[in-house]
Amino acid sequence: MSYQAPLRDMQFVLYELLKGDEILPALPGYEDATRDIMDAMLTEGAKLAQNVIAPTNTNGDRQGCHYDPESKNVTTPDGFKEAYKQFAEAGWTALSAPVEYGGQGMPHTLNTLAEEMMCSANLSLGMYPGLTHGAVNALIGYGTNEQKDYFLPRLISGEWTGTMCLTEPHCGTDLGLIRTKAEPQADGSYAISGTKIWITGGEHDLVDNIIHLVLAKLPDAPGGSKGISLFLVPKVLEDGSRNPAFCGGLEHKMGIKGSATCVMNFEEAKGWLIGEPHKGLQAMFVMMNSARLMVGLQGLGVAEAAYQVSLGFAKDRLQSRSLAGPQAPDKPADPIIVHPDVRRMLLRQKATIEGSRALAYFTALNLDIAHTAEDPAEREHADDMVQLLTPVVKAFLTDEGFFCANDGLQLMGGSGFTQDWPLEQLVRDARITRIYEGTNGIQALDLVGRKIGMNGGRALKRFFAMLDGFINDNPQAPNLPQLKAAIARLQKATMWLMQNGMSDREQAGSAATPYLRLFALTAVGYFWSRMALTAQQQLDAGSSETDFYQAKVHSARFYMDKLLPQTEALLTEIEAGKDSLMEMAVGQF
Amino acid sequence: MSYQAPLRDMQFVLYELLKGDEILPALPGYEDATRDIMDAMLTEGAKLAQNVIAPTNTNGDRQGCHYDPESKNVTTPDGFKEAYKQFAEAGWTALSAPVEYGGQGMPHTLNTLAEEMMCSANLSLGMYPGLTHGAVNALIGYGTNEQKDYFLPRLISGEWTGTMCLTEPHCGTDLGLIRTKAEPQADGSYAISGTKIWITGGEHDLVDNIIHLVLAKLPDAPGGSKGISLFLVPKVLEDGSRNPAFCGGLEHKMGIKGSATCVMNFEEAKGWLIGEPHKGLQAMFVMMNSARLMVGLQGLGVAEAAYQVSLGFAKDRLQSRSLAGPQAPDKPADPIIVHPDVRRMLLRQKATIEGSRALAYFTALNLDIAHTAEDPAEREHADDMVQLLTPVVKAFLTDEGFFCANDGLQLMGGSGFTQDWPLEQLVRDARITRIYEGTNGIQALDLVGRKIGMNGGRALKRFFAMLDGFINDNPQAPNLPQLKAAIARLQKATMWLMQNGMSDREQAGSAATPYLRLFALTAVGYFWSRMALTAQQQLDAGSSETDFYQAKVHSARFYMDKLLPQTEALLTEIEAGKDSLMEMAVGQF
């Protein structure tokens, strides 16, 4: 699979749209994140993604991971180990980690851009270091100094990797049901016993040690989700002995076959409490929240890879003549990119990917501001945006990543369905992103059930204020009437939720998924209007990058004309309420 | 995979909604198609699908087909040969074939219902006899008496199978580009040379002989699609010798792995002209049109199978409590079917499948009327419906079949993504139906470019008259305001097309896909309103099948509340016109 990192598009969003090159270096600790340095890093990251990571993707799918029941070891596909080694040695596992533990101390935003590239190049391989981030964040937030000093440098350097062990066979979404036990030991450690499933990178051969972060219950734990604690369980203990945390088998999956998805059996494995007893879920949600942003980026990254391949196909494949008359009269037929319906599928991908990228990078930038800005009000505002937008980024970018990859496959016809092209793998790989780290239905419930009501609706008010501020300040921005109509619909839907969802949680649950989608389409519409304005200003100023900026203006118009109208139907769907969902008795299905 | 044929739902549509048990036996030649006989046959078909065909589906996917480059033979998965044998011996290949050639002479409608069951049970296996139908229809329509007498009984009995050989490496949609040659021979036969790809069942081990229907060009052929002729090329000739029509390899595909998709090399293979020289495309379209209906049924069948599995999962899987308070207080959590968002995904499947089934069976019933009714006006009216609705059935049922199967996978969370459950296979299998027999984009162009303008728009006028007639005659029917609004949108979109698409074909091409979808959603809305009325009448009359009929009323309301509103956005999308699709220069993508 060939992949070209869309550096120019990424720079457009990070610098021209979001002013990341002004905002980031002004944040305490990120003084080095100048445009020159970020550009140099992105260029290196692009080379690595294109030349080292991407070439491992197809074989990773074909060969998959293999489990040896004898040794309980897992072998990753050929080439993964070498590619991972280069990735770690070049410092990418350490990019946004604290300098005091060996990290490079760069902004999370930069890491977000790097992750997008890695996920485009090979989603399966990208997951091993991706999960390690979560373990690092949990340790930084809740570990003791001793734990930090010992584990963090090794995880940050990529010498070891990390996992998140949540799900059990009988519980995924509902973690209150977990049964894994932690018995206190005389030496202050705990004996962890239980079975976890869906453990990404639970066992593999990329590194010598794996640090599991495991949810379990202490003997005196209260019932439900308030009785869960978090433990750190290394595969190999400090004295070099093997901890009894063994892989019991691999899942056979539809996609991401190069990612080892393990059943993990903890057989009185030695572990240490992270944070306070019974407060493990809180620590886990710290990991989950940044993981959710990352999964959104996975959806985006796979969609970008799919778009590039299907665009190349549409330019090369000759089939039928343009409806406006032959465009390539010297050839037996015209390239299919001349056909309106093929353009519809290409532009759906292009406009969705670029608009979603703006939304995702904006959220990542706010994460950096929320963590490091000096002004508490600024931090609070940024954190509000992160809280509000994280479920939106996760759900919308993964739903759309899958749909866009499917559009890419579709426009390639039968070729898209064969293994001769990467599309069918990209579609299969993208499919999981809508499910893990909280299904997209759970993201929607998080948005309507927690985020929009948080602090009296403060985050949502600030979001609307940002949109209104843009419209008021920029009456000359393209496509404003369509954007205004979408915002009005989102406000109407929000009002409906306030009036109906507060008193009846099933009304909120019924509206959740269409509301998240309406929110996302409107948010992306706002970024498209801003991007079109930025591009138009460049064109008006006589920029030499005519094609690049014109494409932004055209894409914005396509988005407003052809995608944003979905908000009409979503509002109607929400306002229809819960009755037609809830009135069917179980026996009538 | 367990599958239960939805006989009660099928009967509801065929008898109670469409009055097939009155209409069919009144057609000349179909006197035997009484309700008793059809019910008996459907019951037998259900048993075969459930007990013989469905058990081969999972292994068919895992094992796939295998090609031996030495012998050029293809081996199908274990169990396919025996299951196919039982299928043929029980008379299912002969169901709707003419009695004079050994067929059972039953209506195509009945065959449509049988096909739905077979496609639910094993899409890959169902394709071998499915393609044979096309060959049978082409021979009936265009073969000489000698050809009919020799080939038809063997194809109809299932002793041999048939193929359709259209696509070549450089041409799929645009058949005018084909290069396969047919050289006239002294004995009246032709020597066929060329390479065809995507040939379903081109080579396999289910039967001893395979009859290929091949598009090729005669030496004096005019250029483009007007120079294509149709030839019959048997694998084994009458004298028992092997015709040089060899499989050159199999495609490695995302799904339908049990279906042998062959590269076929014709090396001066002996063939016979079917129909007139240079008029092969016409004969091929006869095959294609019924094949398109069948592919729609494939989408429906796979979606039904997916719905059944995901519904069972939703009833069994315990996770979290209902938002309205515990529903199963004796259990650790409630079954996930209590959650509104899970119901959204279940009902989307249920309402789409049952509504689409009505649309598809209506089209099949009209096919029988068009072929056999005594009154020419009745035949014409029915044929108008078939012409108009065939691309709609093909595209909408396959798009939605894929989306519905994806909803089934989604509500199962991680389980849906693993091979422990059939969902991931069903999603992969369903994916191809949106592509083959003319991509869904091509179906949409057929609808807007040919079907709605045919005979001065006669078919479309008749379709609207049918909808208006129902509304006028049944002011008490449920959900009429929503249906009327959708019809008004479809009329508005049609007007837009008349005003813009006639003079500018790119406008028609730009509107095609959203127009087909708007059309389909409205047509299915019409059938839901009719079904709800029928069900309400049964409830009012005191039927004992309360749950069954209430479910229809509820499903109709869900459809109107939650799915039909999409028509709003589609109209806006259509009316936005072609500019935002066409203004992007190729180099700006």
mmCIF file of N, CA and C in Angstrom, chain A residues 66-136:
data_model
loop_
_atom_site.group_PDB
_atom_site.id
_atom_site.type_symbol
_atom_site.label_atom_id
_atom_site.label_comp_id
_atom_site.label_asym_id
_atom_site.label_seq_id
_atom_site.Cartn_x
_atom_site.Cartn_y
_atom_site.Cartn_z
ATOM 1 N N HIS A 66 -0.033 -14.847 15.530
ATOM 2 C CA HIS A 66 -0.166 -16.282 15.817
ATOM 3 C C HIS A 66 0.147 -16.586 17.275
ATOM 4 N N TYR A 67 -0.648 -17.490 17.792
ATOM 5 C CA TYR A 67 -0.566 -17.859 19.204
ATOM 6 C C TYR A 67 -0.059 -19.289 19.307
ATOM 7 N N ASP A 68 0.895 -19.480 20.191
ATOM 8 C CA ASP A 68 1.403 -20.830 20.436
ATOM 9 C C ASP A 68 0.888 -21.301 21.802
ATOM 10 N N PRO A 69 -0.045 -22.238 21.821
ATOM 11 C CA PRO A 69 -0.661 -22.655 23.096
ATOM 12 C C PRO A 69 0.352 -23.285 24.046
ATOM 13 N N GLU A 70 1.392 -23.803 23.500
ATOM 14 C CA GLU A 70 2.459 -24.424 24.294
ATOM 15 C C GLU A 70 3.152 -23.369 25.159
ATOM 16 N N SER A 71 3.760 -22.413 24.488
ATOM 17 C CA SER A 71 4.532 -21.385 25.192
ATOM 18 C C SER A 71 3.657 -20.218 25.646
ATOM 19 N N LYS A 72 2.440 -20.148 25.127
ATOM 20 C CA LYS A 72 1.534 -19.010 25.354
ATOM 21 C C LYS A 72 2.109 -17.699 24.801
ATOM 22 N N ASN A 73 2.998 -17.832 23.851
ATOM 23 C CA ASN A 73 3.555 -16.649 23.201
ATOM 24 C C ASN A 73 2.743 -16.260 21.970
ATOM 25 N N VAL A 74 2.865 -14.989 21.612
ATOM 26 C CA VAL A 74 2.191 -14.476 20.418
ATOM 27 C C VAL A 74 3.246 -13.915 19.473
ATOM 28 N N THR A 75 3.151 -14.311 18.209
ATOM 29 C CA THR A 75 4.063 -13.791 17.195
ATOM 30 C C THR A 75 3.329 -12.790 16.323
ATOM 31 N N THR A 76 3.901 -11.621 16.162
ATOM 32 C CA THR A 76 3.300 -10.618 15.267
ATOM 33 C C THR A 76 3.756 -10.890 13.832
ATOM 34 N N PRO A 77 3.075 -10.282 12.861
ATOM 35 C CA PRO A 77 3.437 -10.523 11.458
ATOM 36 C C PRO A 77 4.880 -10.094 11.154
ATOM 37 N N ASP A 78 5.453 -10.723 10.140
ATOM 38 C CA ASP A 78 6.807 -10.382 9.703
ATOM 39 C C ASP A 78 6.920 -8.878 9.470
ATOM 40 N N GLY A 79 7.986 -8.317 9.952
ATOM 41 C CA GLY A 79 8.250 -6.902 9.696
ATOM 42 C C GLY A 79 7.756 -5.969 10.789
ATOM 43 N N PHE A 80 6.818 -6.431 11.610
ATOM 44 C CA PHE A 80 6.283 -5.553 12.650
ATOM 45 C C PHE A 80 7.358 -5.184 13.675
ATOM 46 N N LYS A 81 8.126 -6.188 14.079
ATOM 47 C CA LYS A 81 9.118 -5.952 15.130
ATOM 48 C C LYS A 81 10.141 -4.909 14.679
ATOM 49 N N GLU A 82 10.627 -5.056 13.447
ATOM 50 C CA GLU A 82 11.633 -4.127 12.936
ATOM 51 C C GLU A 82 11.035 -2.719 12.780
ATOM 52 N N ALA A 83 9.797 -2.669 12.265
ATOM 53 C CA ALA A 83 9.169 -1.364 12.063
ATOM 54 C C ALA A 83 8.922 -0.688 13.414
ATOM 55 N N TYR A 84 8.462 -1.465 14.386
ATOM 56 C CA TYR A 84 8.228 -0.895 15.718
ATOM 57 C C TYR A 84 9.528 -0.372 16.316
ATOM 58 N N LYS A 85 10.596 -1.124 16.108
ATOM 59 C CA LYS A 85 11.897 -0.726 16.652
ATOM 60 C C LYS A 85 12.334 0.626 16.065
ATOM 61 N N GLN A 86 12.178 0.762 14.784
ATOM 62 C CA GLN A 86 12.532 2.039 14.153
ATOM 63 C C GLN A 86 11.654 3.172 14.671
ATOM 64 N N PHE A 87 10.375 2.862 14.842
ATOM 65 C CA PHE A 87 9.422 3.847 15.346
ATOM 66 C C PHE A 87 9.845 4.345 16.723
ATOM 67 N N ALA A 88 10.189 3.377 17.599
ATOM 68 C CA ALA A 88 10.583 3.739 18.972
ATOM 69 C C ALA A 88 11.934 4.440 18.984
ATOM 70 N N GLU A 89 12.877 3.924 18.230
ATOM 71 C CA GLU A 89 14.219 4.501 18.233
ATOM 72 C C GLU A 89 14.235 5.929 17.692
ATOM 73 N N ALA A 90 13.306 6.198 16.776
ATOM 74 C CA ALA A 90 13.241 7.562 16.246
ATOM 75 C C ALA A 90 12.525 8.504 17.207
ATOM 76 N N GLY A 91 12.083 7.975 18.345
ATOM 77 C CA GLY A 91 11.530 8.846 19.385
ATOM 78 C C GLY A 91 10.033 9.068 19.335
ATOM 79 N N TRP A 92 9.313 8.335 18.499
ATOM 80 C CA TRP A 92 7.875 8.617 18.347
ATOM 81 C C TRP A 92 7.058 8.153 19.544
ATOM 82 N N THR A 93 7.505 7.136 20.258
ATOM 83 C CA THR A 93 6.764 6.735 21.465
ATOM 84 C C THR A 93 6.912 7.798 22.552
ATOM 85 N N ALA A 94 7.979 8.587 22.464
ATOM 86 C CA ALA A 94 8.298 9.559 23.508
ATOM 87 C C ALA A 94 7.861 10.976 23.162
ATOM 88 N N LEU A 95 7.244 11.149 22.013
ATOM 89 C CA LEU A 95 7.028 12.489 21.460
ATOM 90 C C LEU A 95 6.408 13.475 22.445
ATOM 91 N N SER A 96 5.285 13.095 23.032
ATOM 92 C CA SER A 96 4.598 14.066 23.895
ATOM 93 C C SER A 96 4.705 13.694 25.375
ATOM 94 N N ALA A 97 5.660 12.813 25.691
ATOM 95 C CA ALA A 97 5.830 12.404 27.091
ATOM 96 C C ALA A 97 6.726 13.405 27.823
ATOM 97 N N PRO A 98 6.598 13.455 29.173
ATOM 98 C CA PRO A 98 7.382 14.436 29.942
ATOM 99 C C PRO A 98 8.885 14.222 29.796
ATOM 100 N N VAL A 99 9.597 15.331 29.702
ATOM 101 C CA VAL A 99 11.048 15.292 29.530
ATOM 102 C C VAL A 99 11.714 14.582 30.713
ATOM 103 N N GLU A 100 11.166 14.767 31.922
ATOM 104 C CA GLU A 100 11.823 14.187 33.099
ATOM 105 C C GLU A 100 11.862 12.659 33.079
ATOM 106 N N TYR A 101 10.994 12.062 32.277
ATOM 107 C CA TYR A 101 11.033 10.593 32.165
ATOM 108 C C TYR A 101 11.551 10.155 30.798
ATOM 109 N N GLY A 102 12.240 11.046 30.127
ATOM 110 C CA GLY A 102 12.843 10.663 28.857
ATOM 111 C C GLY A 102 12.017 11.039 27.643
ATOM 112 N N GLY A 103 10.922 11.703 27.873
ATOM 113 C CA GLY A 103 10.093 12.114 26.750
ATOM 114 C C GLY A 103 10.646 13.323 26.041
ATOM 115 N N GLN A 104 10.032 13.673 24.896
ATOM 116 C CA GLN A 104 10.464 14.846 24.157
ATOM 117 C C GLN A 104 9.696 16.095 24.570
ATOM 118 N N GLY A 105 8.642 15.905 25.364
ATOM 119 C CA GLY A 105 7.913 17.052 25.886
ATOM 120 C C GLY A 105 7.226 17.909 24.843
ATOM 121 N N MET A 106 6.897 17.319 23.705
ATOM 122 C CA MET A 106 6.193 18.101 22.679
ATOM 123 C C MET A 106 4.684 18.053 22.947
ATOM 124 N N PRO A 107 3.937 18.970 22.333
ATOM 125 C CA PRO A 107 2.487 19.015 22.591
ATOM 126 C C PRO A 107 1.774 17.731 22.137
ATOM 127 N N HIS A 108 0.660 17.442 22.809
ATOM 128 C CA HIS A 108 -0.185 16.324 22.380
ATOM 129 C C HIS A 108 -0.700 16.538 20.964
ATOM 130 N N THR A 109 -0.879 17.816 20.621
ATOM 131 C CA THR A 109 -1.364 18.116 19.275
ATOM 132 C C THR A 109 -0.443 17.511 18.221
ATOM 133 N N LEU A 110 0.843 17.685 18.430
ATOM 134 C CA LEU A 110 1.795 17.153 17.458
ATOM 135 C C LEU A 110 1.701 15.629 17.408
ATOM 136 N N ASN A 111 1.519 15.042 18.580
ATOM 137 C CA ASN A 111 1.361 13.600 18.647
ATOM 138 C C ASN A 111 0.110 13.140 17.903
ATOM 139 N N THR A 112 -0.925 13.969 17.974
ATOM 140 C CA THR A 112 -2.175 13.652 17.262
ATOM 141 C C THR A 112 -1.932 13.566 15.766
ATOM 142 N N LEU A 113 -1.164 14.517 15.249
ATOM 143 C CA LEU A 113 -0.861 14.507 13.818
ATOM 144 C C LEU A 113 -0.027 13.275 13.463
ATOM 145 N N ALA A 114 0.921 12.971 14.334
ATOM 146 C CA ALA A 114 1.752 11.791 14.085
ATOM 147 C C ALA A 114 0.905 10.528 14.114
ATOM 148 N N GLU A 115 -0.024 10.475 15.073
ATOM 149 C CA GLU A 115 -0.882 9.284 15.160
ATOM 150 C C GLU A 115 -1.756 9.117 13.921
ATOM 151 N N GLU A 116 -2.258 10.224 13.417
ATOM 152 C CA GLU A 116 -3.053 10.104 12.193
ATOM 153 C C GLU A 116 -2.240 9.426 11.094
ATOM 154 N N MET A 117 -0.991 9.837 10.961
ATOM 155 C CA MET A 117 -0.154 9.256 9.898
ATOM 156 C C MET A 117 0.093 7.764 10.139
ATOM 157 N N MET A 118 0.378 7.420 11.394
ATOM 158 C CA MET A 118 0.654 6.013 11.702
ATOM 159 C C MET A 118 -0.583 5.149 11.447
ATOM 160 N N CYS A 119 -1.762 5.683 11.790
ATOM 161 C CA CYS A 119 -2.989 4.909 11.593
ATOM 162 C C CYS A 119 -3.337 4.774 10.125
ATOM 163 N N SER A 120 -2.998 5.778 9.324
ATOM 164 C CA SER A 120 -3.175 5.633 7.876
ATOM 165 C C SER A 120 -2.258 4.537 7.343
ATOM 166 N N ALA A 121 -1.056 4.512 7.873
ATOM 167 C CA ALA A 121 -0.032 3.602 7.343
ATOM 168 C C ALA A 121 -0.280 2.161 7.777
ATOM 169 N N ASN A 122 -0.645 1.941 9.026
ATOM 170 C CA ASN A 122 -0.889 0.583 9.515
ATOM 171 C C ASN A 122 -1.578 0.680 10.873
ATOM 172 N N LEU A 123 -2.887 0.585 10.849
ATOM 173 C CA LEU A 123 -3.662 0.731 12.079
ATOM 174 C C LEU A 123 -3.265 -0.319 13.111
ATOM 175 N N SER A 124 -3.086 -1.554 12.649
ATOM 176 C CA SER A 124 -2.768 -2.645 13.587
ATOM 177 C C SER A 124 -1.459 -2.384 14.321
ATOM 178 N N LEU A 125 -0.452 -1.986 13.575
ATOM 179 C CA LEU A 125 0.847 -1.744 14.197
ATOM 180 C C LEU A 125 0.787 -0.521 15.107
ATOM 181 N N GLY A 126 0.031 0.492 14.676
ATOM 182 C CA GLY A 126 -0.082 1.713 15.456
ATOM 183 C C GLY A 126 -0.718 1.505 16.821
ATOM 184 N N MET A 127 -1.456 0.401 16.970
ATOM 185 C CA MET A 127 -2.146 0.197 18.236
ATOM 186 C C MET A 127 -1.234 -0.197 19.384
ATOM 187 N N TYR A 128 -0.109 -0.852 19.079
ATOM 188 C CA TYR A 128 0.780 -1.267 20.179
ATOM 189 C C TYR A 128 1.312 -0.055 20.940
ATOM 190 N N PRO A 129 1.949 0.911 20.248
ATOM 191 C CA PRO A 129 2.360 2.105 20.995
ATOM 192 C C PRO A 129 1.171 2.951 21.437
ATOM 193 N N GLY A 130 0.078 2.904 20.698
ATOM 194 C CA GLY A 130 -1.086 3.699 21.061
ATOM 195 C C GLY A 130 -1.598 3.351 22.444
ATOM 196 N N LEU A 131 -1.689 2.050 22.719
ATOM 197 C CA LEU A 131 -2.177 1.635 24.030
ATOM 198 C C LEU A 131 -1.195 1.997 25.130
ATOM 199 N N THR A 132 0.071 2.028 24.797
ATOM 200 C CA THR A 132 1.076 2.377 25.794
ATOM 201 C C THR A 132 0.839 3.783 26.348
ATOM 202 N N HIS A 133 0.383 4.692 25.474
ATOM 203 C CA HIS A 133 0.076 6.054 25.928
ATOM 204 C C HIS A 133 -0.862 6.060 27.118
ATOM 205 N N GLY A 134 -1.882 5.199 27.040
ATOM 206 C CA GLY A 134 -2.861 5.149 28.113
ATOM 207 C C GLY A 134 -2.206 4.757 29.431
ATOM 208 N N ALA A 135 -1.348 3.753 29.368
ATOM 209 C CA ALA A 135 -0.660 3.309 30.588
ATOM 210 C C ALA A 135 0.224 4.431 31.138
ATOM 211 N N VAL A 136 0.885 5.121 30.232
ATOM 212 C CA VAL A 136 1.746 6.231 30.658
ATOM 213 C C VAL A 136 0.914 7.313 31.350
#
